[in-house]
JSON list of C-alpha atoms in Angstrom, two decimals:
[
{"chain": "E", "resi": 1, "resn": "MET", "atom": "CA", "xyz": [-11.59, 0.48, 16.98]},
{"chain": "E", "resi": 2, "resn": "PHE", "atom": "CA", "xyz": [-9.90, -1.47, 19.77]},
{"chain": "E", "resi": 3, "resn": "ILE", "atom": "CA", "xyz": [-6.52, -3.10, 19.18]},
{"chain": "E", "resi": 4, "resn": "GLN", "atom": "CA", "xyz": [-4.98, -5.46, 21.70]},
{"chain": "E", "resi": 5, "resn": "THR", "atom": "CA", "xyz": [-1.21, -5.58, 21.19]},
{"chain": "E", "resi": 6, "resn": "VAL", "atom": "CA", "xyz": [1.94, -5.51, 23.27]},
{"chain": "E", "resi": 7, "resn": "GLY", "atom": "CA", "xyz": [3.57, -2.10, 23.04]},
{"chain": "E", "resi": 8, "resn": "ILE", "atom": "CA", "xyz": [2.78, 1.18, 21.35]},
{"chain": "E", "resi": 9, "resn": "SER", "atom": "CA", "xyz": [4.99, 0.50, 18.32]},
{"chain": "E", "resi": 10, "resn": "ARG", "atom": "CA", "xyz": [3.12, -2.69, 17.40]},
{"chain": "E", "resi": 11, "resn": "ALA", "atom": "CA", "xyz": [-0.24, -0.97, 17.84]},
{"chain": "E", "resi": 12, "resn": "THR", "atom": "CA", "xyz": [0.93, 1.91, 15.63]},
{"chain": "E", "resi": 13, "resn": "MET", "atom": "CA", "xyz": [2.14, -0.52, 12.96]},
{"chain": "E", "resi": 14, "resn": "ARG", "atom": "CA", "xyz": [-1.15, -2.41, 13.12]},
{"chain": "E", "resi": 15, "resn": "ILE", "atom": "CA", "xyz": [-3.20, 0.79, 12.71]},
{"chain": "E", "resi": 16, "resn": "GLY", "atom": "CA", "xyz": [-0.95, 1.86, 9.83]},
{"chain": "E", "resi": 17, "resn": "LEU", "atom": "CA", "xyz": [-1.50, -1.44, 8.04]},
{"chain": "E", "resi": 18, "resn": "ALA", "atom": "CA", "xyz": [-5.25, -1.19, 8.58]},
{"chain": "E", "resi": 19, "resn": "ASN", "atom": "CA", "xyz": [-5.20, 2.30, 7.05]},
{"chain": "E", "resi": 20, "resn": "ILE", "atom": "CA", "xyz": [-3.22, 1.12, 4.02]},
{"chain": "E", "resi": 21, "resn": "VAL", "atom": "CA", "xyz": [-5.62, -1.77, 3.40]},
{"chain": "E", "resi": 22, "resn": "TYR", "atom": "CA", "xyz": [-8.64, 0.52, 3.76]},
{"chain": "E", "resi": 23, "resn": "ASN", "atom": "CA", "xyz": [-7.18, 3.06, 1.35]},
{"chain": "E", "resi": 24, "resn": "MET", "atom": "CA", "xyz": [-6.30, 0.41, -1.24]},
{"chain": "E", "resi": 25, "resn": "ARG", "atom": "CA", "xyz": [-9.82, -1.05, -1.13]},
{"chain": "E", "resi": 26, "resn": "ARG", "atom": "CA", "xyz": [-11.35, 2.42, -1.46]},
{"chain": "E", "resi": 27, "resn": "PHE", "atom": "CA", "xyz": [-9.05, 3.26, -4.37]},
{"chain": "E", "resi": 28, "resn": "LEU", "atom": "CA", "xyz": [-9.96, 0.05, -6.20]},
{"chain": "E", "resi": 29, "resn": "LEU", "atom": "CA", "xyz": [-13.66, 0.69, -5.64]},
{"chain": "E", "resi": 30, "resn": "LEU", "atom": "CA", "xyz": [-13.36, 4.22, -7.01]},
{"chain": "E", "resi": 31, "resn": "GLU", "atom": "CA", "xyz": [-11.34, 2.95, -10.00]},
{"chain": "E", "resi": 32, "resn": "ARG", "atom": "CA", "xyz": [-14.10, 0.46, -10.82]},
{"chain": "E", "resi": 33, "resn": "ILE", "atom": "CA", "xyz": [-16.74, 3.18, -10.63]},
{"chain": "E", "resi": 34, "resn": "ASN", "atom": "CA", "xyz": [-14.69, 5.44, -12.92]},
{"chain": "E", "resi": 35, "resn": "ALA", "atom": "CA", "xyz": [-14.02, 2.62, -15.37]},
{"chain": "E", "resi": 36, "resn": "ALA", "atom": "CA", "xyz": [-17.74, 1.82, -15.59]},
{"chain": "E", "resi": 37, "resn": "THR", "atom": "CA", "xyz": [-18.67, 5.37, -16.57]}
]
């Protein structure tokens, strides 16, 4: 994953947001699977 930003703090924030979005999507997917069973 390559991120082009100005400064370390912005890059860190961007990576953090990407992680949060990924985790939320994964959680919702797992919830759907559990609800279906």
